[in-house]
Every structure is written in structure tokens, then in C-alpha cells.
Coordinates of C-alpha atoms and ligand atoms in Angstrom, one line a residue:
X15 CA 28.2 8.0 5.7
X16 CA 24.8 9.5 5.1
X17 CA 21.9 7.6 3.0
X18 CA 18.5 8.9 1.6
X19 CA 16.2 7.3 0.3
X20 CA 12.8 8.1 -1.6
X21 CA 10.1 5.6 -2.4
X22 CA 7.4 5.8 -5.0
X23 CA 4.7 3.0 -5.2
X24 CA 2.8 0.8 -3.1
X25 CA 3.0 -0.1 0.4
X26 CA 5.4 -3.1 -0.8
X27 CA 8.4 -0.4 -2.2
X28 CA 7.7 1.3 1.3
X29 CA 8.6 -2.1 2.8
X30 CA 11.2 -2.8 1.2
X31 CA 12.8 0.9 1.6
X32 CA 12.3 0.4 5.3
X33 CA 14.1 -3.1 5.0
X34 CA 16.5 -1.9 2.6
X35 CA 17.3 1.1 5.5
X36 CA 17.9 -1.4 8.6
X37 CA 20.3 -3.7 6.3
X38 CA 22.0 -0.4 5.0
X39 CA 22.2 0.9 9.0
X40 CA 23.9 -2.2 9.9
X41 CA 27.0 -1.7 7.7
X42 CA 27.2 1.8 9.4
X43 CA 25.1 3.9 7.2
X44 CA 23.1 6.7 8.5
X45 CA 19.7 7.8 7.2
X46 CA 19.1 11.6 6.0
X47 CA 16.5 13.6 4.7
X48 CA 18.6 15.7 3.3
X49 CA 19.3 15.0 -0.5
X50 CA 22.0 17.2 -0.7
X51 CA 24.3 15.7 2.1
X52 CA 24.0 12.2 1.1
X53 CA 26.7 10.1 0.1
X54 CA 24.1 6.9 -1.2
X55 CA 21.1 8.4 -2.6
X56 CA 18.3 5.3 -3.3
X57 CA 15.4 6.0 -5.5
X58 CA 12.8 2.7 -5.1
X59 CA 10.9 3.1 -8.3
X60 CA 7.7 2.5 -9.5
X61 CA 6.2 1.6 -13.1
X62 CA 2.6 1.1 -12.3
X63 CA 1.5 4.3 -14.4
X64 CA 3.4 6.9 -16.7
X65 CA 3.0 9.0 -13.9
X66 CA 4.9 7.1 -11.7
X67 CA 7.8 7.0 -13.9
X68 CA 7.6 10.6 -14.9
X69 CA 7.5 11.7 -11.3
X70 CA 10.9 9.3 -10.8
X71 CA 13.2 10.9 -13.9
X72 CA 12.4 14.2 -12.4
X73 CA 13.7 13.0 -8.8
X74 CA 17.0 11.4 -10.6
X75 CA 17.7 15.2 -12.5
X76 CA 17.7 16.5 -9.3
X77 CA 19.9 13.7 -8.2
X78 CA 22.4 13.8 -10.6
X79 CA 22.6 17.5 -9.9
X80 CA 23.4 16.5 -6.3
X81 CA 26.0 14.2 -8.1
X82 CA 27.8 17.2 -9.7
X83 CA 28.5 19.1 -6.8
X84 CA 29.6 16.1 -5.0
X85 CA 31.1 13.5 -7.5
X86 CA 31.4 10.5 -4.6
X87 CA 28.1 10.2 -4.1
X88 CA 26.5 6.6 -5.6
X89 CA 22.9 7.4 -7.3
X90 CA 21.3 3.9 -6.8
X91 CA 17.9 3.1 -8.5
X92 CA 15.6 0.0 -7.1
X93 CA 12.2 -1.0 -7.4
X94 CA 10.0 -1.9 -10.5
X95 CA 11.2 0.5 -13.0
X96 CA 14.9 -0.6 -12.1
X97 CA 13.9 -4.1 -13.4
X98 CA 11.5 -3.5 -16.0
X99 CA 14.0 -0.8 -17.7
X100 CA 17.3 -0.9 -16.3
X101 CA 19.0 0.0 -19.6
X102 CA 16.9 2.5 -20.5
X103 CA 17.3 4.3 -16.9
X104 CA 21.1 4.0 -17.4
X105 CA 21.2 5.8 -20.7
X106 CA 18.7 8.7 -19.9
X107 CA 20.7 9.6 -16.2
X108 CA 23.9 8.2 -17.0
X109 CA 25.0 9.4 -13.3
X110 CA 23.2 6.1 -11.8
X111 CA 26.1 3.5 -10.4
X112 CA 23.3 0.9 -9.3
X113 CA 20.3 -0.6 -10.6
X114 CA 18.7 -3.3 -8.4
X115 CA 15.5 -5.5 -9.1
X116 CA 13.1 -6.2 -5.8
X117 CA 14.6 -10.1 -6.5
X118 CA 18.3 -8.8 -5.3
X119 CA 17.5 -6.8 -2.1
X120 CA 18.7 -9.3 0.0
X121 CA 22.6 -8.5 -1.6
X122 CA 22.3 -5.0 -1.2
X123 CA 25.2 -4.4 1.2
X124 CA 27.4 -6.3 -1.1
X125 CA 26.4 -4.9 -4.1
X126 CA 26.9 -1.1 -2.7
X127 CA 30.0 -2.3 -1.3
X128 CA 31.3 -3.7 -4.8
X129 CA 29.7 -0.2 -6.9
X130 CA 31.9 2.0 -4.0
X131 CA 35.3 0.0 -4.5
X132 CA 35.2 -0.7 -8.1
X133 CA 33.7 2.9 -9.0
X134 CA 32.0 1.0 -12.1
X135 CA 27.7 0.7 -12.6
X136 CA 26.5 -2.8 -10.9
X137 CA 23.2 -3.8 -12.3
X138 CA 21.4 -6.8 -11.0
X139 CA 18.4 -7.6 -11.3
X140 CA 18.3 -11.5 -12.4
X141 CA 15.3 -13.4 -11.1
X142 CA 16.4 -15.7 -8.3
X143 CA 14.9 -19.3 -7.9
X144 CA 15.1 -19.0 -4.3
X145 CA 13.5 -16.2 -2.9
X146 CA 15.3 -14.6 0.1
X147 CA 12.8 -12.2 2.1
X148 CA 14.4 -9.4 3.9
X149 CA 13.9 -9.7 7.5
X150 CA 12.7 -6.7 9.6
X151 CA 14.9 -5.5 11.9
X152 CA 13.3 -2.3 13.3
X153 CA 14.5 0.1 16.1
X154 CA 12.5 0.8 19.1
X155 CA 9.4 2.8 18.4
X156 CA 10.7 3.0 14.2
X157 CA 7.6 0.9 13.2
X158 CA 5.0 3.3 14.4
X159 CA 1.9 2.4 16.0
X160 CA 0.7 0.2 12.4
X161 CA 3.0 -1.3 10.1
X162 CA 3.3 -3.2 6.9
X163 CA 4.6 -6.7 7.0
X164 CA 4.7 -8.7 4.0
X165 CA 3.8 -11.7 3.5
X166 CA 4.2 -12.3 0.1
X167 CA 6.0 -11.2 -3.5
X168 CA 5.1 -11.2 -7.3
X169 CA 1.7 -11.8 -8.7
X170 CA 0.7 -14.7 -11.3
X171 CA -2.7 -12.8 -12.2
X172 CA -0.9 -11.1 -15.7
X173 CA -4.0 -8.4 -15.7
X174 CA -3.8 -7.4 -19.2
X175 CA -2.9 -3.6 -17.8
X176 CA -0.6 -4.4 -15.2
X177 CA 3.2 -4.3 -15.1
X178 CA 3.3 -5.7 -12.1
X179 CA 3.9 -9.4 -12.8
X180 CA 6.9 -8.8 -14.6
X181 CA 8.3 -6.3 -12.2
X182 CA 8.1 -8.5 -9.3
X183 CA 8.4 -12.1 -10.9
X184 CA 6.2 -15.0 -9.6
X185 CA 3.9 -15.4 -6.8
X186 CA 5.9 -16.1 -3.7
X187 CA 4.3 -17.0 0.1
X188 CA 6.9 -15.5 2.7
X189 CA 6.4 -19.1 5.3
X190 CA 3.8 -18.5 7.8
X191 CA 6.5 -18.8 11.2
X192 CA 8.4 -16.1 9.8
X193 CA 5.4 -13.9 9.0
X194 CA 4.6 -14.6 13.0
X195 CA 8.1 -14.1 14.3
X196 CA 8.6 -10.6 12.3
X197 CA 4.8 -9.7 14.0
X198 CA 6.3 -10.2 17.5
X199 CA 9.6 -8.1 16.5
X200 CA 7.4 -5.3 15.5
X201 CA 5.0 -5.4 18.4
X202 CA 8.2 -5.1 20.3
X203 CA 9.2 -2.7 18.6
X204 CA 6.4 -0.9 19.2
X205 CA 3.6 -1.7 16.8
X206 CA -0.1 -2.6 17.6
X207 CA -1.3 -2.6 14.1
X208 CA 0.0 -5.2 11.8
X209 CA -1.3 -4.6 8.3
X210 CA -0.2 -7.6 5.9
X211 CA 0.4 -6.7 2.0
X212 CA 1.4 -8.5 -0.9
X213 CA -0.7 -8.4 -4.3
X214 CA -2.7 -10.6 -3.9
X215 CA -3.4 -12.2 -0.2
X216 CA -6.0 -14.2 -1.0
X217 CA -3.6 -16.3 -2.8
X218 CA -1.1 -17.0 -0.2
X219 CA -0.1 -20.1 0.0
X220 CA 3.0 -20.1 3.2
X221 CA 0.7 -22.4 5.3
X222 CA -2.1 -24.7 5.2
X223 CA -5.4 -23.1 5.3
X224 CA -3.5 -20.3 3.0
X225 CA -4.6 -17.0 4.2
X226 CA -7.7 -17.3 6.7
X227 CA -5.2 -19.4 8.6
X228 CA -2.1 -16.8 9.0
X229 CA -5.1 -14.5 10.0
X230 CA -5.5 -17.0 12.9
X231 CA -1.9 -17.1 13.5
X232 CA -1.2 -13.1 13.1
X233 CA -3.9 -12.6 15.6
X234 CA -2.7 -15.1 18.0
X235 CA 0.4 -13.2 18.6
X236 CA 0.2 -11.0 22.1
X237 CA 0.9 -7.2 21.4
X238 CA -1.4 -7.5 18.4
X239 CA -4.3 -5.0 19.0
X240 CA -5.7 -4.9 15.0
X241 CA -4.8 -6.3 11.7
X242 CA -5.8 -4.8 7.9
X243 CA -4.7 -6.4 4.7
X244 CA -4.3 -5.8 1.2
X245 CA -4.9 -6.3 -1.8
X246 CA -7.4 -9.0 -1.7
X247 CA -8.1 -10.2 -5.5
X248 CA -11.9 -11.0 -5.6
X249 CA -11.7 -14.1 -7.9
X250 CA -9.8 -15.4 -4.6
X251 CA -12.0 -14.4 -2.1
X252 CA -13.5 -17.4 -0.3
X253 CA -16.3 -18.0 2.6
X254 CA -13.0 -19.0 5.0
X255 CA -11.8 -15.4 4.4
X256 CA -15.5 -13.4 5.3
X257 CA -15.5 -16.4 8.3
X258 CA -11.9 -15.3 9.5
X259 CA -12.7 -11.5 9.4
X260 CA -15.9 -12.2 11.5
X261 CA -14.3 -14.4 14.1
X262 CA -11.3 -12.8 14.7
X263 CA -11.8 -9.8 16.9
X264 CA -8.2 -8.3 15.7
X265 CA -9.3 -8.1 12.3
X266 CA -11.0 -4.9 11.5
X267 CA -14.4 -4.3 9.3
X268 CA -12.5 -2.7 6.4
X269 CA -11.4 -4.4 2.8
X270 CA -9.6 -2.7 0.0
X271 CA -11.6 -4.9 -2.9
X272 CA -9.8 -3.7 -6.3
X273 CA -12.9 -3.8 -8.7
X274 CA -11.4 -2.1 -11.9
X275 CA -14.3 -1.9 -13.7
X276 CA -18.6 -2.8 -13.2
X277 CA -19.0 -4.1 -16.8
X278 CA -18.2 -7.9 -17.6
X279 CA -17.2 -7.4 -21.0
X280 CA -14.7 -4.9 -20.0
X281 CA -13.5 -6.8 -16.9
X282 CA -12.9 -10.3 -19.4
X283 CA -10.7 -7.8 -21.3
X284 CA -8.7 -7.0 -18.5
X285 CA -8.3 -10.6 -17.7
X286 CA -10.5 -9.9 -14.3
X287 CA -11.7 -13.3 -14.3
X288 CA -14.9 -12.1 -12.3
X289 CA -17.8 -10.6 -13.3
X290 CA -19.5 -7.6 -12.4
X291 CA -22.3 -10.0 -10.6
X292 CA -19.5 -12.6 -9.2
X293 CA -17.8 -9.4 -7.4
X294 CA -21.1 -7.6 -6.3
X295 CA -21.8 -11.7 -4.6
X296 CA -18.6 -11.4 -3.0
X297 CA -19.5 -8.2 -1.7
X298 CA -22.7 -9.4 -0.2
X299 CA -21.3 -13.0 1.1
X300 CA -18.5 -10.4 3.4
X301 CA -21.3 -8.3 4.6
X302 CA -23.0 -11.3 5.3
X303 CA -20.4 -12.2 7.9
X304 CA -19.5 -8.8 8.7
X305 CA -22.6 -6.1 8.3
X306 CA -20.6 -3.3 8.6
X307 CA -18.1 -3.9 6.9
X308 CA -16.3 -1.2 5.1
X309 CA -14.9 -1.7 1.5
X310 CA -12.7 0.6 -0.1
X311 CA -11.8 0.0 -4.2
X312 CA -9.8 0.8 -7.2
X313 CA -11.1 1.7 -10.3
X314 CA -9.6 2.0 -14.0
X315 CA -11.4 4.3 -16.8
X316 CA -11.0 5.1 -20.4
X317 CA -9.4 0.9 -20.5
X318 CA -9.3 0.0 -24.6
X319 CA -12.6 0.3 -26.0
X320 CA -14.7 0.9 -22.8
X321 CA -17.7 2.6 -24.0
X322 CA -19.9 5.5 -21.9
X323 CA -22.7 2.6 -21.2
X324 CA -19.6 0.3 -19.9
X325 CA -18.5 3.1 -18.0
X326 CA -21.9 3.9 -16.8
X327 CA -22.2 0.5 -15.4
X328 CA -18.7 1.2 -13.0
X329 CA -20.6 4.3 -11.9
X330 CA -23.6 2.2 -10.9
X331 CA -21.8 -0.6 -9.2
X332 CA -19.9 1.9 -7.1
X333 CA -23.5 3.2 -6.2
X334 CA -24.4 -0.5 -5.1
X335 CA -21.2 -1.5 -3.0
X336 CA -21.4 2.5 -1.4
X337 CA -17.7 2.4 -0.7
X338 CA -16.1 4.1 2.2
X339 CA -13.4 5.7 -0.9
X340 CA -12.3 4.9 -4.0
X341 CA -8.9 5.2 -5.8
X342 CA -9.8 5.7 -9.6
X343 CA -7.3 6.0 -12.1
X344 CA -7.2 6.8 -16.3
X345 CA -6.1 3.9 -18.1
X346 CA -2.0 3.8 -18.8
X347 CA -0.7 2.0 -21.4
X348 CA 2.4 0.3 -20.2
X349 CA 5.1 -1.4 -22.1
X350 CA 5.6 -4.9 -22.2
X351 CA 1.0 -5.7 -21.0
X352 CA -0.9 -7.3 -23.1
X353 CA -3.2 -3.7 -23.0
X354 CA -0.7 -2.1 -24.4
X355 CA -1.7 -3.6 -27.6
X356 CA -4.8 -2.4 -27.8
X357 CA -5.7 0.4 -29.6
X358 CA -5.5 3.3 -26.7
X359 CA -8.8 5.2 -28.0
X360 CA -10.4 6.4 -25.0
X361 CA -9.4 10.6 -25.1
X362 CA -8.1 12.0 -23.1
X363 CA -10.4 14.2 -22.6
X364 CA -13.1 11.6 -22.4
X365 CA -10.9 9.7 -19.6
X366 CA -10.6 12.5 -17.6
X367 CA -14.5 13.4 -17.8
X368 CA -15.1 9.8 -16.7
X369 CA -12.6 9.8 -13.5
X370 CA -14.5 13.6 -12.6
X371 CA -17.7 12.0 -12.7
X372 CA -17.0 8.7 -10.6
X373 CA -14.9 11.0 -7.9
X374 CA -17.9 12.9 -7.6
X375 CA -20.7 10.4 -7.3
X376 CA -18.0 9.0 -4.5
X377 CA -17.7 12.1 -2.8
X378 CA -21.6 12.1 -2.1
X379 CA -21.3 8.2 -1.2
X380 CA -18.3 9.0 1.3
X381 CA -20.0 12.3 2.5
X382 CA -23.0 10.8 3.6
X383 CA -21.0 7.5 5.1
X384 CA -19.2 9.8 7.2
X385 CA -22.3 11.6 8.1
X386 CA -23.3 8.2 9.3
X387 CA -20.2 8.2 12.1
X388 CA -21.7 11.3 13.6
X389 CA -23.6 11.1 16.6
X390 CA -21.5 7.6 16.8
X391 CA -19.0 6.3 19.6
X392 CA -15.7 4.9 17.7
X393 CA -13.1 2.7 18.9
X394 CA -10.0 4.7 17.7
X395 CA -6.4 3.7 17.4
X396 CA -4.2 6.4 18.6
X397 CA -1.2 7.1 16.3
X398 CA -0.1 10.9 16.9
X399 CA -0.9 14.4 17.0
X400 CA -3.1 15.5 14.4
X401 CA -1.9 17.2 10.9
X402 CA -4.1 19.9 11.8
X403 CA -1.8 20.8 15.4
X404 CA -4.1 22.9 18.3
X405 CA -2.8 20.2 20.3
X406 CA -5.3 17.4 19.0
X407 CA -4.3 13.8 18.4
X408 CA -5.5 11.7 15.2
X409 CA -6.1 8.0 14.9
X410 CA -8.2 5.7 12.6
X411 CA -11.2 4.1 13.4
X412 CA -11.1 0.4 12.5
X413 CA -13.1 1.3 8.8
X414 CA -9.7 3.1 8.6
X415 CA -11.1 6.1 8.9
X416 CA -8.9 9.3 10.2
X417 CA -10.4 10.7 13.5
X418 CA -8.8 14.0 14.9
X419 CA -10.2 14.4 18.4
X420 CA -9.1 16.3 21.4
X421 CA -7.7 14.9 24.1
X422 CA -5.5 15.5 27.2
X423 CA -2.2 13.8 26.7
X424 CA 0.2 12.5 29.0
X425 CA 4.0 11.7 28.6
X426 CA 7.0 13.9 27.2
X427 CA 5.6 13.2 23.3
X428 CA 3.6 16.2 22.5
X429 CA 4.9 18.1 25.3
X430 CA 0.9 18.4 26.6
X431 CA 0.4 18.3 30.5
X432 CA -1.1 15.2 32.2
X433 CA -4.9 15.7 32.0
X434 CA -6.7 14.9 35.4
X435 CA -10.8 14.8 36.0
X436 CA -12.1 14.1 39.3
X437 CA -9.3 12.6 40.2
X438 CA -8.8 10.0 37.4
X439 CA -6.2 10.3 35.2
X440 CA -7.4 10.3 31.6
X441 CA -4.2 11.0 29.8
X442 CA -3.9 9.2 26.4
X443 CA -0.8 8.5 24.4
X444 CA 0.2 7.3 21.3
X445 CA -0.5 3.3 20.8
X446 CA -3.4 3.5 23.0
X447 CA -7.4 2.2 21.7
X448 CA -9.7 4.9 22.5
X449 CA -13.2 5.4 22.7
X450 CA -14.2 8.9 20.6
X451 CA -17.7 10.8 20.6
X452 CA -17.8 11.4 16.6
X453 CA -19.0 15.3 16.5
X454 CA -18.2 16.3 12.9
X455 CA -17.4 15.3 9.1
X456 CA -15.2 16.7 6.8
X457 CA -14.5 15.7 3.5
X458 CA -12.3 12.7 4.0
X459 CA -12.2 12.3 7.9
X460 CA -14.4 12.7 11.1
X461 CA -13.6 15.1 14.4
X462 CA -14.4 14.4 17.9
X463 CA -13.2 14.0 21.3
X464 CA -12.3 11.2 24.3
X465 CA -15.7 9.8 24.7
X466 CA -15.8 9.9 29.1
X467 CA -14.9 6.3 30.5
X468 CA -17.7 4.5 31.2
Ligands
SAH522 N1 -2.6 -6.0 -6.7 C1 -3.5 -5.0 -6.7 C2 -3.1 -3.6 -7.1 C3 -2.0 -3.4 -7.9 S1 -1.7 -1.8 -8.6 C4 -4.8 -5.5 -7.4 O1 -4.9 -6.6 -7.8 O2 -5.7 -4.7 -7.6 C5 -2.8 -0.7 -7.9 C6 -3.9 -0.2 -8.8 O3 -3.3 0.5 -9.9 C7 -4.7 -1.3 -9.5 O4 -5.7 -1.8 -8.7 C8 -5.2 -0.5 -10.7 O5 -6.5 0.1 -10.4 C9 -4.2 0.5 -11.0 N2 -3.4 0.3 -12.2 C10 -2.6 -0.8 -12.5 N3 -2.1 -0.7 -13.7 C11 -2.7 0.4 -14.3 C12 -2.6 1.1 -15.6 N4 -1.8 0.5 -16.5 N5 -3.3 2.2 -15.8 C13 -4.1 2.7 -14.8 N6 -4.2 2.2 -13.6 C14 -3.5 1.0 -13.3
SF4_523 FE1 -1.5 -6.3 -11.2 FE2 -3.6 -7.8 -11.4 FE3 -1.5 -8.7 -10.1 FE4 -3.0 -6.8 -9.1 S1 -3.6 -8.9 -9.5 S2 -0.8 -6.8 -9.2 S3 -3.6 -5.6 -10.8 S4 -1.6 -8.2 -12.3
F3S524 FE1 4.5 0.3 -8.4 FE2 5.8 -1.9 -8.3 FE3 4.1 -1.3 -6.4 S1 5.0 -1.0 -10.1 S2 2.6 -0.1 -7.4 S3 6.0 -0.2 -6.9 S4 4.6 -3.3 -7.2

């Protein structure tokens, strides 16, 4: 029996696809990537922005399609819109036979079971008291060279946007010995970056010392070459954590530090609960600790009532921090926030003039910070052949930056000869940390080649 399954979202629907996969594999079911052949088609939603769920009814027409011409397949939908709208997504595509909330992965075998024998819908998406975290089970070499492991669910920060709270219930810390033990399965498996995620790290709470300490922990394990996290929330972010990422050679110079917005008034009204000088501090106490540190950010225009100044002051804290990239975003009213009663009256127009001027005054900022590589030696991780093919391989550098470089490979992988010079073998293969001569920039990522060993 074949299963596909498409994921929409953040890194935490792409765990739980990959969990949701190994459990589904156990009871004899056999990923595809074919839509058409499937007899369990899974669609793990995603509600953050109308966008999201636009893209996911389009997906299900196509899937009930499928349906038509083959009337046993089950049409299953998970993920945040499958708990934030489940009756709604049953009447629009009437073709879905289950609907399951992030709280009930841990039943999913039983609950496809029960939807296949009974041929009736199964929805369940009741909140559970007792959170049960899907372990990771991953085949050989499935987890890639990096891979997400989460170490927590929910969020208790209700920003006034956000539909993420009520998708995915209350904060919960996964404990820190199982976060450890599913590191070592995954470096077994393969993996030499671990990159936690949950919503909001800084709050986690599965031992004591909360999140500095499972850094200690995480980078204690053997196998474990680097570790990233995200998203740190900055009203959490501590001296302990700027300490941890300093001291902890695993843990590389590079934070994703979701800003939203550089003006206070408009922060307060997205229930921030930082200021525009509390997150620039935070910024300055990390590279402190950590000089080059390299941040990365999300930003949100055209929120209720922002005015040009207010925008003007997001545009001019993004010049101060000089971010490595930014994700920016036009405020979307979603059902159910407390934004959504606000009077929407940023245009549309006026939204998307906004998001074209931030994007680019970042493009300059990330031009000239990848101008900066050049010239540079970079300690890359290798994790395959580049997009770009010619027989080059592409890693990231620990700012999580994409490096294509050449190379002589080794090994049956890209089916490249073993490369020899005066008479050492310099081959490289996927996994291994490399040392790369930075020649170039493009617009998003840097070229070069094997720097010689010293
Ligand atoms: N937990 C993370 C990110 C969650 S969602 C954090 O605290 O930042 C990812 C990003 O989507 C957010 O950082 C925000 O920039 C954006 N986002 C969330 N809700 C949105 C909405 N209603 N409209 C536009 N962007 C939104
Ligand atoms: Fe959403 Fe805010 Fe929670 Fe992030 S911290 S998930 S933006 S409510
Ligand atoms: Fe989307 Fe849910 Fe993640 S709303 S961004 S999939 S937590």
C-alpha cells in the first residue's frame, strides 16, 4: 500500500510528516511521490497565512480528483488547519475521510486503520493532557547530513497575529533524555547536524537550566559535528543562552531572531512584549559573546494601523542588526487572533510597497555580507551535490550560508572518480566538514573550492 504525503509549514509539520512516515512504514505502508498511485494521500496543513491555506484547498482539488479515478483511496488532512477548521475542510472537499490535530499523531496508525474498515470520516483532534511525542525512528542515511529534532510543542506567547497557539495547544518541553537519545538515533542514522525547533526554545523547560543546558547536553552527544535552533523568542533570550552559544564549539554563529516589527508602539500591539531598544540589547549582549555572529529575522508589514514612520523605523532597525536574510511578510488577518479584530487598513497596495522596499534594502545588506566571505576560508558542512550539477558539491557554512564549491569526490554517490594530488587522497563525501576558499557571491549564496590541506 502506497502513501504520499505533502507538508506545508514550518520545520515542525516537516517533522512531524517525517514521524508520521516511519510510524505509517511500520504498519507496512510504502512511501510515494507519486499522487496518483497512492492509496493514503496525507496533506499536513498549515494556517499561518491565507496563503498557506489557499495553497492547501488547491492541493486537496487535485486530491479528490485522484479520489475519483480511484475511489479506495483515504484523503487524510493533518496539521494546523486540520485543527483550527476541521469542519470547515470537511464541507469544502467532502472527499477527506480523516482529519487529525498535531495533538493525535501519536494514534495515527489506529485512526487510519479505523477510517479503512469502517469506510466512515474519523476526525480527532481533541487536545490531550498528556502529550505523547512521536519518537524518530529513521532509516539509515533518511535523516540527511542535518535534521530537525524537536524539542518542544505549542506556544503560550498568543501574539495578537498568530494562529499558532491555538493550532498547536500549550507549551510543551519534550524531556531532555529523550531529546539526547533521538540525537544519538539520528547520528546513527547518519546525521551530523542536529538543528532543534519548537516555537519558542528559549522557553523550554524539559530540564533544569531549560535551554542553555540541553545545548550542553545535545553537544555532549559523540557523532554531533554542529547544532542550529529555532525560533528563539527575544523576550526569552537570556545571558546563559549568548554564554552557551560561545562555549559550545558545536553550536554555530547563526540565530534566526523573529523581530516583527522596529517600532515599540507597533510591537506592544502585537503583544511583542520587547521593545525596539530591548531587542536591538539583545542583539548586542549575543554579539558580545559571539562577534560574528550571524542573525537572520522575520518581519511583518502593513500590521493594523502601522503607519510609514512606524514602518520606517523596521527599515532602520534592519539597517542596525545588518542581517545575513530576512523573511518579511504582509500582515494576514487570521480567524480566531486577537488582530483579526483590528480594523485591517494597511492596502494592499501600501503593504506590498512596504515588503518591496525592506527586501531591497536587505538585498544590499546581504550583498555586501556575502561580499565579506570572499577572499575568506569557510568551514563548510558537506550535504550533497550542488542544485546547480557540473559535478560540484554544496554545503552551508556555519552562518548557514549555501557554499557550492568544487571538489573531487570519492565513493559510489555522485558517481565522481576518487580525486588524488601528489599522492594524498583528497576525495570528500557527503557528511564530511571542509575547509573552502570563498571565490565568489551570488545573490543568496557564495562559490568556491576545497581550500588545499594545510
Ligand atoms: N514562533 C516563531 C514563528 C512562528 S510563525 C516566532 O515566534 O517568531 C513564522 C512567522 O510567520 C512569524 O515570525 C511571523 O513573521 C509570520 N506570521 C505569523 N502570523 C502571521 C500573520 N497573521 N500574517 C503575516 N505573517 C505572519
Ligand atoms: Fe506565534 Fe508568537 Fe508563538 Fe511565535 S511566539 S508561534 S509568533 S504566538
Ligand atoms: Fe504553519 Fe502550523 Fe507551522 S500554522 S507555520 S504549520 S505551526
Amino acid at each position: 500500500m502506497k502513501l504520499f504525503v505533502k507538508t506545508f509549514g514550518c520545520q515542525m509539520n516537516e517533522y512531524d510528516s517525517a514521524r508520521m512516515i516511519e510510524a505509517l512504514r511500520l504498519s507496512g505502508w510504502e512511501p510515494t511521490s507519486d499522487m496518483a498511485r497512492a492509496d493514503l494521500m496525507i496533506f499536513n496543513s498549515c494556517s499561518i497565512r491565507e496563503k498557506a491555506v489557499s495553497k492547501l484547498m488547491s492541493a486537496l482539488g487535485r486530491a479528490a480528483a485522484v479520489k475519483r479515478r480511484r475511489p479506495g483511496t483515504l484523503l487524510a488532512v493533518t496539521g494546523c488547519t486540520a485543527q483550527l477548521q476541521c469542519d470547515w475542510l470537511v464541507k469544502r472537499v467532502p472527499a477527506i475521510d480523516l482529519v487529525l490535530g498535531p495533538d493525535r499523531y501519536a494514534e495515527i496508525v489506529a485512526l487510519v486503520q479505523r477510517a479503512q474498515a469502517r469506510q466512515v470520516r474519523v476526525t480527532d483532534r481533541v487536545g490531550v493532557d498528556e502529550y505523547d511525542f512521536l519518537d524518530a525512528h529513521p532509516l539509515q542515511g533518511e535523516p540527511g547530513v542535518s535534521t530537525f529534532v524537536t524539542i518542544m510543542k505549542g506556544c503560550d506567547n498568543w501574539c495578537a497575529y498568530c494562529v499558532v497557539p491555538a493550532a498547536r495547544g500549550p507549551e510543551v518541553s519534550r524531556s531532555a533524555p529523550d531529546v539526547v537519545e533521538e540525537v544519538r538515533r539520528m547520528v546513527g542514522a547518519g546525521a551530523r547536524e542536529v538543528f532543534l525547533i519548537g516555537q519558542n526554545v528559549n522557553s523550554y523547560a524539559g530540564v533544569k537550566g531549560g535551554f542553555p543546558a540541553l545545548l550542553e547536553l545535545v553537544a555532549g552527544v559523540e557523532g554531533v559535528e554542529r547544532i542550529r535552533f529555532t525560533t528563539s523568542h527575544p523576550k526569552d533570550l537570556g545571558v546563559e543562552l549568548a554564554r552557551a552559544m560561545a562555549d559550545l564549539p558545536a553550536v554555530c554563529e547563526w540565530l534566526h531572531l523573529p523581530v516583527q516589527s522596529g517600532s515599540t508602539r507597533v510591537l506592544s500591539s502585537m503583544r511583542r512584549r520587547y521593545t525596539r531598544e530591548a531587542y536591538l540589547e539583545k542583539v548586542a549582549l549575543v554579539r558580545e559573546h559571539v562577534p560574528d555572529m550571524a542573525f537572520t529575522t522575520d518581519f511583518i508589514v502593513g500590521f493594523p494601523s502601522e503607519t510609514r514612520a512606524e514602518f520606517d523605523e523596521s527599515l532602520s532597525l534592519l539597517r542596525a542588526v545588518r542581517y545575513d536574510a530576512i523573511y518579511s511578510f504582509r500582515f494576514s488577518p487570521r480567524e480566531g487572533t486577537r488582530a483579526a479584530g483590528l480594523p485591517d487598513d494597511v492596502a494592499l497596495e501600501e503593504k506590498q510597497e512596504r515588503l518591496a522596499i525592506l527586501q531591497a534594502a536587505q538585498a544590499e545588506i546581504t550583498a555586501e555580507r556575502l561580499g565579506g566571505h570572499v577572499g575568506q576560508v569557510r568551514q563548510v558542512l558537506v550535504e550533497g551535490g550542488s542544485r546547480r550539477g557540473g559535478g560540484q558539491l554544496a554545503g552551508r557554512t556555519r552562518g548557514n550560508i549555501t557554499v557550492n564549491f568544487a571538489a573531487p569526490t570519492e565513493g559510489e554517490g555522485e558517481g565522481v572518480g576518487e580525486g588524488v594530488e601528489m599522492g594524498v587522497e583528497v576525495g570528500v563525501k557527503v557528511g564530511d566538514l571542509v575547509e573552502v576558499a570563498i571565490l565568489g557571491a551570488g545573490s543568496h549564496t557564495l562559490e568556491g573550492e576545497l581550500a588545499p590541506k594545510e
